[in-house]
mmCIF file of C-alpha atoms and ligand atoms in Angstrom:
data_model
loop_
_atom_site.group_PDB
_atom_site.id
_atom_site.type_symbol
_atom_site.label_atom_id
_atom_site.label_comp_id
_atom_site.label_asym_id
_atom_site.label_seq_id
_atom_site.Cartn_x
_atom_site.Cartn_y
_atom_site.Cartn_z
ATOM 1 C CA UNK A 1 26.940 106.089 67.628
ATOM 2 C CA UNK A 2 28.819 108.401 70.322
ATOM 3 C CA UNK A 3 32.190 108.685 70.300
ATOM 4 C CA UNK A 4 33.474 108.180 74.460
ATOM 5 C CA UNK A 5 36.743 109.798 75.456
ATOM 6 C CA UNK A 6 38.313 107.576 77.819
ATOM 7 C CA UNK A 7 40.451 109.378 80.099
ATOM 8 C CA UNK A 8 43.782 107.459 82.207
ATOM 9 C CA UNK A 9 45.994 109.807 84.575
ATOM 10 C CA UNK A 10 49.304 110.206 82.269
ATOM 11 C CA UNK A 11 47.842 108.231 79.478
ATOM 12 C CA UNK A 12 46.947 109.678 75.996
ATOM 13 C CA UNK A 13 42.953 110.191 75.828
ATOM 14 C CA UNK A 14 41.526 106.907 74.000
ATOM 15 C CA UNK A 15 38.279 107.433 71.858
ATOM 16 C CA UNK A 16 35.540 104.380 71.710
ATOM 17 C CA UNK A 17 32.494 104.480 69.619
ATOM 18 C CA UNK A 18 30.165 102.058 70.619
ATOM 19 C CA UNK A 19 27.864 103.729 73.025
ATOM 20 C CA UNK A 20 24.725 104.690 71.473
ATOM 21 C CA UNK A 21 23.556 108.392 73.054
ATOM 22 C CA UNK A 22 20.445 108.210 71.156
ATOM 23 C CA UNK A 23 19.316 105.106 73.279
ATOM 24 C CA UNK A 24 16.312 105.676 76.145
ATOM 25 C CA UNK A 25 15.299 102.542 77.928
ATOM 26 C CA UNK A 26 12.247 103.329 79.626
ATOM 27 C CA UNK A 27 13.147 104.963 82.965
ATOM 28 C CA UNK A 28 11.912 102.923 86.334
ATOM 29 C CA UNK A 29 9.721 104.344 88.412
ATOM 30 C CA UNK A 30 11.860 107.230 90.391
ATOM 31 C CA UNK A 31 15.225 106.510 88.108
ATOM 32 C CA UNK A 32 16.636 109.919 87.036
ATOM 33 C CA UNK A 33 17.903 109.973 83.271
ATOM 34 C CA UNK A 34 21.489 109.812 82.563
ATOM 35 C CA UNK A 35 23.299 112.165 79.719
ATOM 36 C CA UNK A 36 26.122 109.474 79.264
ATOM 37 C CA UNK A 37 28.194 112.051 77.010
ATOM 38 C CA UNK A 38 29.031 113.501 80.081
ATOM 39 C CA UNK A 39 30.140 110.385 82.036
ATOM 40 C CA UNK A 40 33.745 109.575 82.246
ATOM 41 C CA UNK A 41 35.618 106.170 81.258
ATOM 42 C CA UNK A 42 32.800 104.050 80.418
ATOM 43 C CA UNK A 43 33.786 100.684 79.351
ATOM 44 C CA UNK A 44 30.840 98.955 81.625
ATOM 45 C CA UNK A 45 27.526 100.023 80.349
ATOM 46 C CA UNK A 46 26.838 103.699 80.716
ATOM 47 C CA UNK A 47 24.448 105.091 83.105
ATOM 48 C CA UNK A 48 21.349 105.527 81.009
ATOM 49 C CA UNK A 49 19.659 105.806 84.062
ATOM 50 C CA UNK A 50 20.083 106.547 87.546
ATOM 51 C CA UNK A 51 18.081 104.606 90.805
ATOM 52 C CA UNK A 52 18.406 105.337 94.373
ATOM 53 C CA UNK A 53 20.571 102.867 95.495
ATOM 54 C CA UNK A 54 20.485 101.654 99.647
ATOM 55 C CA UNK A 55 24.258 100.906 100.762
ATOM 56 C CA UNK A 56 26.141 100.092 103.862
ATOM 57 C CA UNK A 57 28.292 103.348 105.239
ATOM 58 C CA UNK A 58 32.119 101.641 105.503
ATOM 59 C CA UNK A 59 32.605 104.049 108.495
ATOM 60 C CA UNK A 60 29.779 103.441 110.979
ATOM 61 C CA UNK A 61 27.398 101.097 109.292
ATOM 62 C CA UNK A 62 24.416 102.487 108.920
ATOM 63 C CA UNK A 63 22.203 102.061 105.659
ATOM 64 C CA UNK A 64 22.257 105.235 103.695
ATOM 65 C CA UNK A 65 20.368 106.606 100.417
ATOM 66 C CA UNK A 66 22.494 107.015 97.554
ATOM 67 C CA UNK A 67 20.412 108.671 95.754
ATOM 68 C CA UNK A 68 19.642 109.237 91.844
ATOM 69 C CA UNK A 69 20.115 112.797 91.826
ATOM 70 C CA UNK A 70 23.456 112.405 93.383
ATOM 71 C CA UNK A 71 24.826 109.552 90.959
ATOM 72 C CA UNK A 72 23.938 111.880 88.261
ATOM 73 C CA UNK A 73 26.359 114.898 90.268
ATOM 74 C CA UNK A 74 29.118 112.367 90.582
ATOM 75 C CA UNK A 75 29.569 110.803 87.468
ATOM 76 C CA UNK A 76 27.875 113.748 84.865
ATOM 77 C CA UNK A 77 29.368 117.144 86.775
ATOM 78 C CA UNK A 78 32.370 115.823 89.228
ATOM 79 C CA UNK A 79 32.963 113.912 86.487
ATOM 80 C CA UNK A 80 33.917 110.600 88.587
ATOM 81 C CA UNK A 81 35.004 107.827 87.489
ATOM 82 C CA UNK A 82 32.563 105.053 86.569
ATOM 83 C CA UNK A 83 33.589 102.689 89.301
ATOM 84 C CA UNK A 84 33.079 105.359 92.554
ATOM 85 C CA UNK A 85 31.045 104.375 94.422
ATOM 86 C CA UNK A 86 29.659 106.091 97.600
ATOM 87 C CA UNK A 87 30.839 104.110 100.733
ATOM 88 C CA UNK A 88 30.195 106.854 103.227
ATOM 89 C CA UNK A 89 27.000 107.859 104.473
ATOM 90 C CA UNK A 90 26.327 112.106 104.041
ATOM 91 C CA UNK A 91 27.515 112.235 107.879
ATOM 92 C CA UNK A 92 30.300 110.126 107.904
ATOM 93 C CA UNK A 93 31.725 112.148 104.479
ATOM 94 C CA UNK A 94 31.048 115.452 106.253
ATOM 95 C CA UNK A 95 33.043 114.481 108.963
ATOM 96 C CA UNK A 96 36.014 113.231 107.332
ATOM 97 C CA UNK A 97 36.238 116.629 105.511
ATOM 98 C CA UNK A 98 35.969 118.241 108.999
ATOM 99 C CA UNK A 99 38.798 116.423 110.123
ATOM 100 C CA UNK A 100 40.871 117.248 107.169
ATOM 101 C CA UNK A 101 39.889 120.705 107.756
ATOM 102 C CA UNK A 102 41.448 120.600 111.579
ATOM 103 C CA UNK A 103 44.538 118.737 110.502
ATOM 104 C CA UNK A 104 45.508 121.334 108.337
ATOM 105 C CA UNK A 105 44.540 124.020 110.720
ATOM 106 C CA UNK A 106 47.477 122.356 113.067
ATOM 107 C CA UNK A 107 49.957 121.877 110.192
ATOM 108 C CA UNK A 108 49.715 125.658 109.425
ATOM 109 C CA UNK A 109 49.558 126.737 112.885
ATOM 110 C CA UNK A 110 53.175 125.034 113.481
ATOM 111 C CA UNK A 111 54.387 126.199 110.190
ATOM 112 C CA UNK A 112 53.395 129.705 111.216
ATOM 113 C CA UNK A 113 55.237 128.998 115.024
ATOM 114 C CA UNK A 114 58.095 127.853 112.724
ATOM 115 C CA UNK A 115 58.156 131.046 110.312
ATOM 116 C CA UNK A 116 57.605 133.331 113.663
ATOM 117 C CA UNK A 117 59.170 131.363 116.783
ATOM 118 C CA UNK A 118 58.710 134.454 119.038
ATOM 119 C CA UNK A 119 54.980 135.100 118.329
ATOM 120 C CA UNK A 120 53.053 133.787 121.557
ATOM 121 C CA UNK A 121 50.077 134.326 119.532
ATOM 122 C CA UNK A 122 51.186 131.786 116.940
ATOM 123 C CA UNK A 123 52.012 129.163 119.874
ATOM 124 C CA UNK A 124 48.370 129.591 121.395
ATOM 125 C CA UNK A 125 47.412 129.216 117.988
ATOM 126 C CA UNK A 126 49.010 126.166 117.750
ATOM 127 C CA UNK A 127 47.773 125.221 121.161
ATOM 128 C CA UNK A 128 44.239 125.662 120.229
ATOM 129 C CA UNK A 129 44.495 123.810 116.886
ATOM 130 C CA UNK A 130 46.084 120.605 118.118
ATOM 131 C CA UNK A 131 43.903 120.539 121.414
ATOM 132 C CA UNK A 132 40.804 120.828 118.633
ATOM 133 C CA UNK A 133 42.803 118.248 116.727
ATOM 134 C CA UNK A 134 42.824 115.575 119.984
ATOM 135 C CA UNK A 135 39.826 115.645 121.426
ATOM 136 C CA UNK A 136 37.869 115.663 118.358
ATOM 137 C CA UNK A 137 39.513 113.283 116.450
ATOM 138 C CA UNK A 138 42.268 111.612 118.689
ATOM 139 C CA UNK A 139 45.347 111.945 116.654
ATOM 140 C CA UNK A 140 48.026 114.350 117.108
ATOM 141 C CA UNK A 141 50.295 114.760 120.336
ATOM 142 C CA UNK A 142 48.518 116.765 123.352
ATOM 143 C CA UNK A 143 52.068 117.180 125.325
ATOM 144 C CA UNK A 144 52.879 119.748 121.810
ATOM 145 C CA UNK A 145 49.528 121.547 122.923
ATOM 146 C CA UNK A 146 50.747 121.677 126.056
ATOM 147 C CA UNK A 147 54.313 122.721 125.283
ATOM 148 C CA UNK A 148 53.089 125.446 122.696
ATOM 149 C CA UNK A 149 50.624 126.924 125.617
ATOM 150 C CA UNK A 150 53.718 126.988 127.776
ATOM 151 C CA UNK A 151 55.822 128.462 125.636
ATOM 152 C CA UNK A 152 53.454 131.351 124.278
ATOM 153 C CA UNK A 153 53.290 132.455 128.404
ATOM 154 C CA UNK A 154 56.740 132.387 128.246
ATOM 155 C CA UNK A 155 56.818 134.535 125.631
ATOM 156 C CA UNK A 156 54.251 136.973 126.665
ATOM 157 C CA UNK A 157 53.472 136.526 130.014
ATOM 158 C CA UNK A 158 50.124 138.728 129.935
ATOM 159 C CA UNK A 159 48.891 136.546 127.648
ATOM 160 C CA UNK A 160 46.411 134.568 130.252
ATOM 161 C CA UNK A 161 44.913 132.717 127.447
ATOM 162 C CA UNK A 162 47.778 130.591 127.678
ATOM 163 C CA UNK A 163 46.919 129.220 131.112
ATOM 164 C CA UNK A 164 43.668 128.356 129.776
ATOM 165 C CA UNK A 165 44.976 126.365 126.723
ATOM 166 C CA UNK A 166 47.340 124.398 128.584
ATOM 167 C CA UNK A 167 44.421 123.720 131.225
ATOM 168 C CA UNK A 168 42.497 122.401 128.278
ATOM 169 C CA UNK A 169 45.547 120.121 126.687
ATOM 170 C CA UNK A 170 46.326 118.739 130.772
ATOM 171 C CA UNK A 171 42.676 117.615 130.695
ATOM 172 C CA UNK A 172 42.474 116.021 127.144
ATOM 173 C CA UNK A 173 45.764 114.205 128.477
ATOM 174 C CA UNK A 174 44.063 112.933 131.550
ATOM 175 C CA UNK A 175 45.975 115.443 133.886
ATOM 176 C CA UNK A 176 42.446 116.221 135.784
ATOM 177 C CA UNK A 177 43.981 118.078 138.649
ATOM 178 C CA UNK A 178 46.472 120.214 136.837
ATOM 179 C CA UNK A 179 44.253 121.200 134.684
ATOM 180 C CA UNK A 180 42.134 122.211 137.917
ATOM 181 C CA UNK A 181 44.826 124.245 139.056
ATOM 182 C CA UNK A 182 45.248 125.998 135.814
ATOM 183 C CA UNK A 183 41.838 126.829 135.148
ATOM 184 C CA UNK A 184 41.459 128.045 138.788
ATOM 185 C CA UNK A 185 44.670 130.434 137.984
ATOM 186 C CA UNK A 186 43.771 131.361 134.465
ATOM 187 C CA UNK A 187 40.013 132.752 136.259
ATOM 188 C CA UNK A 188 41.854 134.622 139.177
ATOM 189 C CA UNK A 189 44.062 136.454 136.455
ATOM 190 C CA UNK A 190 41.718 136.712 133.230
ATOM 191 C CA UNK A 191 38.055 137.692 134.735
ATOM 192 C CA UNK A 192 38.362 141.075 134.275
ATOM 193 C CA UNK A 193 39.936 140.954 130.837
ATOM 194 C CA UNK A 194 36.919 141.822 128.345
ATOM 195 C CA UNK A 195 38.906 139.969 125.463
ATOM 196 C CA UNK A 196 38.862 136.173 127.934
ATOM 197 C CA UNK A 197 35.221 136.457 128.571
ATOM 198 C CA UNK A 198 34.111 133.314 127.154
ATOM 199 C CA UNK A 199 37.320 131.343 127.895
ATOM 200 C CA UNK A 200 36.728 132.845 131.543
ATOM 201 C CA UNK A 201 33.264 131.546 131.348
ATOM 202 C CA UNK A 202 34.054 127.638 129.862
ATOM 203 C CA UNK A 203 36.832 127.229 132.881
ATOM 204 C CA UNK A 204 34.324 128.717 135.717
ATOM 205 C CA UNK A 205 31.862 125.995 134.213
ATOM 206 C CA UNK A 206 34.996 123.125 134.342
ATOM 207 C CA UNK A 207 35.767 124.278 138.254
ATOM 208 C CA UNK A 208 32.296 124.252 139.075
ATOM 209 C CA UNK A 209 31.730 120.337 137.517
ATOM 210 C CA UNK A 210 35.092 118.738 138.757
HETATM 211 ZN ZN1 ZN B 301 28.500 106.668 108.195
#
């Protein structure tokens, strides 16, 4: 008999003792074995065992693998709870941590424009991070982009960049020909600027499609 600790957030640890760690059903063909000492909160049956399992990804709805090995990660290493389940597919997860990712890239951007109002660097930071934020994701506000670009050429007005950003934001918000007359402005100033190259090159693309 194996004592299980039963972990609850904010609860005391509860100890059960009817799991049997000595047990080995025979393992299916592919089935990885489970070490159910290191699973978490079992009051189902433990996982002696672990088989691929096919499921349905709640984001786009494609079948994914979730697969034996990765059970095993979960519920012996992460130590997850019993009852989590994958409902993502491997894209779908990746994704979502992307988007985190850019979503906290904007809140830190404004918290830096907040800490440092007079840095234009920190307002075309900000630009950048909430155009990445909108047209990859579609949340945030573009007109903040689009104020922040603004307000970092305000600030420092050899700081072309800013032109460029703000060309990007007008486009994301559907402004197609202010954003063409940005773009065309941020060239004419930036294309001899060795730091703008790329940026130089992206809007030269933009005025050559449009
Ligand atoms: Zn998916």
């Amino acid at each position: 008999m194996l004592p299980m600790i039963v972990k609850h957030p904010g609860q005391p640890e509860v100890v059960i003792h009817w799991w049997d760690a000595d047990y080995e059903p025979p393992l299916p063909a592919g089935a990885v074995r489970g070490d159910i000492t290191k699973q978490n909160f079992c009051l189902e049956t433990p996982f002696y065992y672990y088989e691929d399992q096919t499921k349905t990804c709640l984001q786009c709805g494609s079948n994914f693998v979730f697969s034996a090995k990765e059970q095993k990660y979960w519920y012996e290493t992460l130590s997850f709870h019993q009852w989590s389940l994958a409902i993502r597919c491997r894209e779908c997860r990746r994704k979502r941590r992307t988007e985190a990712a850019v979503h906290r890239q904007v809140s830190r951007s404004k918290a830096a424009v907040r800490a440092r109002p007079t840095d234009a660097r920190a307002q075309l930071a900000a630009a950048a991070a909430i155009h990445a934020l909108r047209t990859g994701y579609g949340a945030g506000r573009i007109d903040d982009g689009i104020a922040a670009a603004r307000k970092a050429y305000e600030l420092d007005p050899r700081l072309h960049e800013a032109l460029y950003w703000e060309a990007e934001c007008q486009e994301a918000a559907g402004r197609t020909a202010r954003a063409r007359r940005l773009y065309e402005q941020f060239v004419k100033l930036a294309s001899v600027l060795t730091r703008c190259r790329s940026l130089v090159q992206s809007a030269s693309k933009k005025i050559g499609e449009s």
